[in-house]
Tab-separated table of C-alpha atoms and ligand atoms in Angstrom:
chain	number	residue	atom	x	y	z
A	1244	UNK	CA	-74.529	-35.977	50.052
A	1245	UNK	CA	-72.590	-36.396	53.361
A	1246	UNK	CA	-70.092	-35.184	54.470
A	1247	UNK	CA	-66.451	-37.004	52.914
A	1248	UNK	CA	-64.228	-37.683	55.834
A	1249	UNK	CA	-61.506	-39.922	54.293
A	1250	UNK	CA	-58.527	-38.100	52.205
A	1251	UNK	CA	-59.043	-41.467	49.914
A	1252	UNK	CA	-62.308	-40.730	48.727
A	1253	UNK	CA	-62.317	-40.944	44.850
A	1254	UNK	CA	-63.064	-37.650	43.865
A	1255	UNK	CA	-61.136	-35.737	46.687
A	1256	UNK	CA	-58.361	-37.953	45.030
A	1257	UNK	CA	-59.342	-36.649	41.942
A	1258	UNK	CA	-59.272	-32.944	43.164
A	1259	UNK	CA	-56.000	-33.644	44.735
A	1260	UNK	CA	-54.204	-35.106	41.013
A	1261	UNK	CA	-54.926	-31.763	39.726
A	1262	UNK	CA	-51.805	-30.541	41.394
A	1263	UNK	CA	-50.506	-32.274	38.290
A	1264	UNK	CA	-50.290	-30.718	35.345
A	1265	UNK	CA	-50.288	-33.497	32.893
A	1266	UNK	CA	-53.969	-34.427	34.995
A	1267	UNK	CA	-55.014	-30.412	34.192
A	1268	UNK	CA	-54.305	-30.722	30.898
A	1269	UNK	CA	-55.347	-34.386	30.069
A	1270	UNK	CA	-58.871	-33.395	32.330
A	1271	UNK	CA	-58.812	-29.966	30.981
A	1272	UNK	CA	-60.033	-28.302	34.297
A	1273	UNK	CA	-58.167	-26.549	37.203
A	1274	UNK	CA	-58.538	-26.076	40.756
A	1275	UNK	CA	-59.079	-22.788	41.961
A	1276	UNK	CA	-58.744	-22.086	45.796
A	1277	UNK	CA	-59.643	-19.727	47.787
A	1278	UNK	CA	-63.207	-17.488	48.300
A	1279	UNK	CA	-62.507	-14.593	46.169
A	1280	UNK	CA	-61.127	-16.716	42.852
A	1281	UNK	CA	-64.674	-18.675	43.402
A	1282	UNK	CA	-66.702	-15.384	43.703
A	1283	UNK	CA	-64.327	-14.213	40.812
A	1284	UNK	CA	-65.066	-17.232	38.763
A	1285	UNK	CA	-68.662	-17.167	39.724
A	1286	UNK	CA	-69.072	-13.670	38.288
A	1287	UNK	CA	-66.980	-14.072	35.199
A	1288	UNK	CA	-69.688	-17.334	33.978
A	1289	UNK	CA	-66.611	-19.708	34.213
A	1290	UNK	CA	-67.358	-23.249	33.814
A	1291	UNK	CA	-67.447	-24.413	37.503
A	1292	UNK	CA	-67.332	-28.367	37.645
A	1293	UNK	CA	-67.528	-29.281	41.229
A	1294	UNK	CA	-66.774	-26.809	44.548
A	1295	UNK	CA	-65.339	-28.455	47.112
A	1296	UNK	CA	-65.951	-26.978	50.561
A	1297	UNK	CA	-65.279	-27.083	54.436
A	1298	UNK	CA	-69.001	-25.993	55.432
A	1299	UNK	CA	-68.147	-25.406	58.948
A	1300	UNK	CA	-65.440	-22.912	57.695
A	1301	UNK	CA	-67.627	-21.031	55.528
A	1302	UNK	CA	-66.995	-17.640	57.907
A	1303	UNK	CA	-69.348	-15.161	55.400
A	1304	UNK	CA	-72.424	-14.467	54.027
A	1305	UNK	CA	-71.071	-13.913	50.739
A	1306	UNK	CA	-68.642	-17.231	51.096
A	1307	UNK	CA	-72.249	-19.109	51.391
A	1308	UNK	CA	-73.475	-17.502	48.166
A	1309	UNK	CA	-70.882	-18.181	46.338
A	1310	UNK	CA	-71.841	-22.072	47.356
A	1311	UNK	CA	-75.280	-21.753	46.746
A	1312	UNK	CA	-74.635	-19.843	43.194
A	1313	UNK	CA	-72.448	-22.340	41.728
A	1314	UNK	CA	-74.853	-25.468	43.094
A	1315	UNK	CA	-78.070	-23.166	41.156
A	1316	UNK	CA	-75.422	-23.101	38.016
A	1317	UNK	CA	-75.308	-26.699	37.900
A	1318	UNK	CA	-72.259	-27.407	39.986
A	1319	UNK	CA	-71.626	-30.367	41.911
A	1320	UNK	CA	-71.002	-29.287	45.954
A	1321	UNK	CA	-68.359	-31.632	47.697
A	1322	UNK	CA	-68.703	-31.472	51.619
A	1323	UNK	CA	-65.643	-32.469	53.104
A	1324	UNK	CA	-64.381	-32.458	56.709
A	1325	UNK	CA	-61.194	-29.932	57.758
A	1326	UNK	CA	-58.205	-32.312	57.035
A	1327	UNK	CA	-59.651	-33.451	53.846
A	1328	UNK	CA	-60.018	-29.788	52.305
A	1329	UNK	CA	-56.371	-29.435	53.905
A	1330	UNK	CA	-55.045	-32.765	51.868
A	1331	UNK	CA	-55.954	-30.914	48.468
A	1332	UNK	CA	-54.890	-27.640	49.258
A	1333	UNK	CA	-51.930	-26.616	47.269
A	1334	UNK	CA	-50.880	-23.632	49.940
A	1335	UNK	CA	-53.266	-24.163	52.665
A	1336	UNK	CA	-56.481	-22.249	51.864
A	1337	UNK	CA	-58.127	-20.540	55.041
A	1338	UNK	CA	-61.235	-20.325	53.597
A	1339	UNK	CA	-61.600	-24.329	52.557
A	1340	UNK	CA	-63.105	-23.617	49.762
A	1341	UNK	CA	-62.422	-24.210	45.618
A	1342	UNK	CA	-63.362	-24.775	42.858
A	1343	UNK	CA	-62.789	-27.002	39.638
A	1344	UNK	CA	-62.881	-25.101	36.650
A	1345	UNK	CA	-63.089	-25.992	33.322
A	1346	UNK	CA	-60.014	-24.073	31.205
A	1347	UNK	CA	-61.264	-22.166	28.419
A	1348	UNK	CA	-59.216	-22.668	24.788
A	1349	UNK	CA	-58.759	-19.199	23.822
A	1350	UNK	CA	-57.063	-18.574	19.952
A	1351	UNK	CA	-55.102	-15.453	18.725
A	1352	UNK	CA	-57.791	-12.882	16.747
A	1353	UNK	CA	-57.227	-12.873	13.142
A	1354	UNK	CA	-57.736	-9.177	12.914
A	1355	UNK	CA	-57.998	-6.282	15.697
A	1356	UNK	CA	-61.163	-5.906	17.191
A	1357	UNK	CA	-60.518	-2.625	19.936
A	1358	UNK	CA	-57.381	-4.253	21.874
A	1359	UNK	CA	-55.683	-2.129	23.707
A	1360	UNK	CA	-52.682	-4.055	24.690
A	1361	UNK	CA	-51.401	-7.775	24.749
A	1362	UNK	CA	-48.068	-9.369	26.958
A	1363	UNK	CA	-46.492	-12.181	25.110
A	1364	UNK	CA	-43.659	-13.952	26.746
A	1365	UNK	CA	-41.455	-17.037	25.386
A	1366	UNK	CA	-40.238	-19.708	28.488
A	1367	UNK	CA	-41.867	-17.597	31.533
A	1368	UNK	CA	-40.724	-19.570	34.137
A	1369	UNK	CA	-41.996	-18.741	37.524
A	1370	UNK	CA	-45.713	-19.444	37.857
A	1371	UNK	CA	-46.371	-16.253	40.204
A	1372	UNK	CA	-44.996	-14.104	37.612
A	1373	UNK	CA	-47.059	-15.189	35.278
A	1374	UNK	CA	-50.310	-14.934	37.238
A	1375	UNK	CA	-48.926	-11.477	38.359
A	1376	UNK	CA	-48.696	-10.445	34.481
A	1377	UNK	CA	-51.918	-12.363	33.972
A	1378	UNK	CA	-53.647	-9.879	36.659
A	1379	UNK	CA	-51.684	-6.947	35.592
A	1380	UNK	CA	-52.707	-7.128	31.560
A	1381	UNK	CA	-56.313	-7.313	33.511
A	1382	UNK	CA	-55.454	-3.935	35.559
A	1383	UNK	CA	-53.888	-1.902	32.435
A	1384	UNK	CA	-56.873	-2.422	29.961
A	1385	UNK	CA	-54.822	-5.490	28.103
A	1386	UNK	CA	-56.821	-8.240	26.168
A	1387	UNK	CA	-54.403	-11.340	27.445
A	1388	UNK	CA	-51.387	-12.920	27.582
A	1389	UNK	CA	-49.869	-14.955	24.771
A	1390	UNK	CA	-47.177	-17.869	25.726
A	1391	UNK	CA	-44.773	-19.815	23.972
A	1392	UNK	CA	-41.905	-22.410	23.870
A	1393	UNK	CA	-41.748	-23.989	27.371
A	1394	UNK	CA	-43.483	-21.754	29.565
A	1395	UNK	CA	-44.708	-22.278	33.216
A	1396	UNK	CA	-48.505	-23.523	33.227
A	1397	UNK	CA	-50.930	-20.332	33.660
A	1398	UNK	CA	-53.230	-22.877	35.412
A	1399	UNK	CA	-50.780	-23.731	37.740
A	1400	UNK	CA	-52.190	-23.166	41.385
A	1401	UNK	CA	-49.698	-20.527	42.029
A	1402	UNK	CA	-50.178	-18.834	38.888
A	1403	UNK	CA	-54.010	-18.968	39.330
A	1404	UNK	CA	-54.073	-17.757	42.784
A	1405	UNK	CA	-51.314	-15.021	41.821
A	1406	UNK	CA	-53.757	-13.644	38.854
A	1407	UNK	CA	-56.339	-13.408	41.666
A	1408	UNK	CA	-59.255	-14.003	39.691
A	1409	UNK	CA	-58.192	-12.569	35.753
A	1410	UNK	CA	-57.069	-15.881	34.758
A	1411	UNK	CA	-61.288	-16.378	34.548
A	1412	UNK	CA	-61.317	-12.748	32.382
A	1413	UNK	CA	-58.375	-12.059	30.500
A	1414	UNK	CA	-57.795	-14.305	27.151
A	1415	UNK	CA	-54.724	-17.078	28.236
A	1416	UNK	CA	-53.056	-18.477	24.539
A	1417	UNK	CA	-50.161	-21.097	24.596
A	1418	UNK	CA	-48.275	-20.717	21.120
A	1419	UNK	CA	-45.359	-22.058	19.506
A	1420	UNK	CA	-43.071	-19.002	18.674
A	1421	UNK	CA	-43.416	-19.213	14.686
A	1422	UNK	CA	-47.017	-19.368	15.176
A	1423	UNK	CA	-46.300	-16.049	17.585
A	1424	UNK	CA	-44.565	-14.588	14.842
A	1425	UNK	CA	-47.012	-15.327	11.604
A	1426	UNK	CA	-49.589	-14.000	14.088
A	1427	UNK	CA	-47.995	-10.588	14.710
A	1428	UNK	CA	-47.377	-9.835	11.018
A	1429	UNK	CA	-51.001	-10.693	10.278
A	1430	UNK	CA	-52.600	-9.048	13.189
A	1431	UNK	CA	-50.721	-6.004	12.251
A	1432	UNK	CA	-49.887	-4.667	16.034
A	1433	UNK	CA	-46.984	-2.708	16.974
A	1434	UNK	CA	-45.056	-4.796	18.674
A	1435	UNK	CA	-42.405	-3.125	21.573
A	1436	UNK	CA	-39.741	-5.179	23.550
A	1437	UNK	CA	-38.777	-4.859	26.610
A	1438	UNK	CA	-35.129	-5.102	27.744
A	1439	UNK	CA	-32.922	-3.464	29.652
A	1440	UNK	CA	-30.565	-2.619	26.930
A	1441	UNK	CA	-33.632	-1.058	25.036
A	1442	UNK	CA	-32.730	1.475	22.893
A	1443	UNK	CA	-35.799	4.007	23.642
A	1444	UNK	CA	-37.149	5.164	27.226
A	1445	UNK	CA	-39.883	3.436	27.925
A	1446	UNK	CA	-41.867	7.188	28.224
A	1447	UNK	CA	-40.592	8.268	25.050
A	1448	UNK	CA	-41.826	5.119	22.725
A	1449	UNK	CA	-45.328	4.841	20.470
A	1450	UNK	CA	-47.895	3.327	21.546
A	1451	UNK	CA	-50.032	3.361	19.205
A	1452	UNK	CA	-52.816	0.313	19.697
A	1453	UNK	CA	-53.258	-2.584	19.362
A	1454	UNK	CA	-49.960	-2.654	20.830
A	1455	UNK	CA	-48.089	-6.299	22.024
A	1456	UNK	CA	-45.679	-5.869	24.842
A	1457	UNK	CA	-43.080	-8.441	24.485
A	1458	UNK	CA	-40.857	-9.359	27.288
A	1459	UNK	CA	-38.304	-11.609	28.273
A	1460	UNK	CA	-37.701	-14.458	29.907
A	1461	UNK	CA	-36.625	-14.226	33.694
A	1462	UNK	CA	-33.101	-16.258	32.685
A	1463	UNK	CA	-32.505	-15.256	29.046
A	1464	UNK	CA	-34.085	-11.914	28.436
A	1465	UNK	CA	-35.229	-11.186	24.656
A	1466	UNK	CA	-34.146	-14.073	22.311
A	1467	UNK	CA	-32.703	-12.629	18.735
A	1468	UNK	CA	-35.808	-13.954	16.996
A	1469	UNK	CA	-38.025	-12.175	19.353
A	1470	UNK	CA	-35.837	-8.657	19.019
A	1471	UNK	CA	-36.338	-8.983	15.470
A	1472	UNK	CA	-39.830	-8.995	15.584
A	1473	UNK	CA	-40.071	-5.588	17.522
A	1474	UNK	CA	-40.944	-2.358	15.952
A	1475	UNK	CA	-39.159	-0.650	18.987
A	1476	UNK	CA	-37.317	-2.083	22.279
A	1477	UNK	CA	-37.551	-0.205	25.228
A	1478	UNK	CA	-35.700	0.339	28.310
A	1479	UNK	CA	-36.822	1.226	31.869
A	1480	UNK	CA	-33.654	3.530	33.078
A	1481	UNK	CA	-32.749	2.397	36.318
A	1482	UNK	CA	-30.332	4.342	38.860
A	1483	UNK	CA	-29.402	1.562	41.455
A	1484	UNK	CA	-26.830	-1.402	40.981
A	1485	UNK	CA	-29.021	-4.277	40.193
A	1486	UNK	CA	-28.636	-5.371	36.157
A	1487	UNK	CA	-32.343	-5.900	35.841
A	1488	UNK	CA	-36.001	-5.404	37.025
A	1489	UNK	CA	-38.576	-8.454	38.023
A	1490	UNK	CA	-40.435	-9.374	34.890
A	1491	UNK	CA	-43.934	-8.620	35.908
A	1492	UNK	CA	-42.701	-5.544	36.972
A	1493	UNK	CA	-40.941	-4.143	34.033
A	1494	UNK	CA	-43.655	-5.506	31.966
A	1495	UNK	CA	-46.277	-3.399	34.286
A	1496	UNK	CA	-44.896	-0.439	34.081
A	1497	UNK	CA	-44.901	-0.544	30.016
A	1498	UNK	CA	-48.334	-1.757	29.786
A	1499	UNK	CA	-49.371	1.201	32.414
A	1500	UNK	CA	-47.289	3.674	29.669
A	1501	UNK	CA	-49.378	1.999	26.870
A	1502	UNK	CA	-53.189	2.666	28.797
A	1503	UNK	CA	-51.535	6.020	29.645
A	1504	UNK	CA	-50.772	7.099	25.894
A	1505	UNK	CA	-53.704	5.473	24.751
A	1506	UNK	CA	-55.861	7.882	27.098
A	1507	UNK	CA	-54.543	10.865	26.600
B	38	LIG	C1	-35.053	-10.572	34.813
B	38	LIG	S1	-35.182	-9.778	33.301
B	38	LIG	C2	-34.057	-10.688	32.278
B	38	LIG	C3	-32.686	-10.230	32.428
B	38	LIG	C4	-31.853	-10.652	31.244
B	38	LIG	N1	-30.535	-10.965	31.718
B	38	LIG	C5	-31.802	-9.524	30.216
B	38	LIG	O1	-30.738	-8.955	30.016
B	38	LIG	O2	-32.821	-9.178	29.624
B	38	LIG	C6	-36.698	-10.336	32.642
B	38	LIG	C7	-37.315	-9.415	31.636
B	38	LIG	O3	-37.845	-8.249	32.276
B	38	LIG	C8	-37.794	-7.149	31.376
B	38	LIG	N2	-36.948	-6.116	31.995
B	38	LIG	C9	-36.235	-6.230	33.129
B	38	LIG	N3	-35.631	-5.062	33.414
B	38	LIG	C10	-35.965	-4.188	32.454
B	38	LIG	C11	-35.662	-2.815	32.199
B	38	LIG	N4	-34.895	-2.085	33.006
B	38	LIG	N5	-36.196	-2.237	31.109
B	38	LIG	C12	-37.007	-2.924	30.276
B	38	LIG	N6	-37.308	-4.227	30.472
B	38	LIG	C13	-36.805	-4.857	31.536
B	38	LIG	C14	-37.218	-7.685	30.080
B	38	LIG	O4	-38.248	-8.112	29.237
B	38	LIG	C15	-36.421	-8.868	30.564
B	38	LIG	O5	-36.201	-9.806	29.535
């Protein structure tokens, strides 16, 4: 196929729409940018659509696998010219090249089968911290991370850069928050809040698994419903004058506690 030179071109226009979410969603695929979340998706068997790629950027050896392993897995290999690739790009992507992926539909278990550790979080707003918590549950052992209410879009291209590459690995569930709750009660998981008016240190809580960490929003913190379905809240004691920690972060350092207890 030749090379595409015109930004118009019907499928880098389709490429492009994905920026919208109501396109990701209706198409039920994602663009993922950047050499290492193509290698990443490569390795993890993702369902790679279409890469689209600068060739006369491609710097590595490995950046030319990745090409040649997707084409051999029965994707469709988009040559386009510099200004083209940079048309698409969400955040301008040095290594001009992505991917379309398709999303996979992941459910909540019925029953535990050797989790370790799941985030939930209702209304996360901020894209990069939920591909940071997406990449962190990845890090600490944790099976996934379970949304609900009106929460940013994990396949967001922030969020799916951010996760660098675990949004292909780690199990990604959108949920309404009763379903959330039947789910827990069935599932039978300890579930611990995080807050920072927590009424145990974060060290000194169980964690026994299957445990599900269960954080706040960045604006609103832990709703009442969602306090009420903890078994404990905990509390990272701060020392400085700031009221609260980054999201990703408090929620990293609990899920760290939880692969730490569950070790020992
Ligand atoms: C920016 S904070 C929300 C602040 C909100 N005003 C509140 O009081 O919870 C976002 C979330 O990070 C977690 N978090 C932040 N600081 C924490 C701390 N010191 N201990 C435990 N969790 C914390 C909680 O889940 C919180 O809901």
């Amino acid at each position: 196929m030749p090379l595409i030179t015109s930004k118009a071109n019907e499928q880098v226009r389709a490429i492009r729409a994905l920026r919208n979410k109501r396109e990701r969603d209706r198409r039920g695929v994602f663009f993922a940018e950047g050499a290492r979340l193509v290698m990443e998706a490569a390795r993890a068997g993702a369902g790679i659509e279409t890469v689209l790629v600068v060739p006369e950027r491609l710097r590595t050896r490995a950046e030319r696998d990745v090409v040649g392993r997707a084409r051999a897995a029965g994707a469709s290999i988009v040559e386009v010219a510099p200004n083209v690739y940079d048309s698409v790009s969400f955040r301008g992507d040095p290594d001009s090249i992505g991917a379309v992926v398709r999303r996979r539909h992941d459910s909540l278990p019925e029953r535990p089968a050797g989790e370790l550790s799941w985030v939930a979080v209702h209304e996360i707003q901020h894209p990069g911290n939920l591909g940071t918590l997406i990449r962190t549950s990845d890090a600490a052992g944790g099976a996934g991370v379970i949304l609900s209410g009106a929460s940013s879009d994990p396949y967001h291209p922030v969020a799916v850069r951010s996760s660098l590459g675990a949004i292909f690995t780690q199990r990604v569930i959108e949920t309404t928050p009763s379903e959330f709750a039947a789910w827990v009660k069935r599932y039978g998981a300890s579930v611990i809040g995080t807050s920072p008016s927590g009424d145990i240190d974060y060290r000194e809580a169980s964690y026994r698994a299957p445990v599900v960490i269960l954080s706040g929003s960045e604006r609103v913190g832990l709703t009442k419903a969602q306090q009420a379905l903890c078994d404990q809240v905990v509390r990272i004691p701060m020392v400085g004058s700031v009221d609260s920690l980054n999201l990703s972060i408090a929620t990293a350092l609990v899920l760290f506690e939880a692969l730490r207890a569950n070790q020992a």
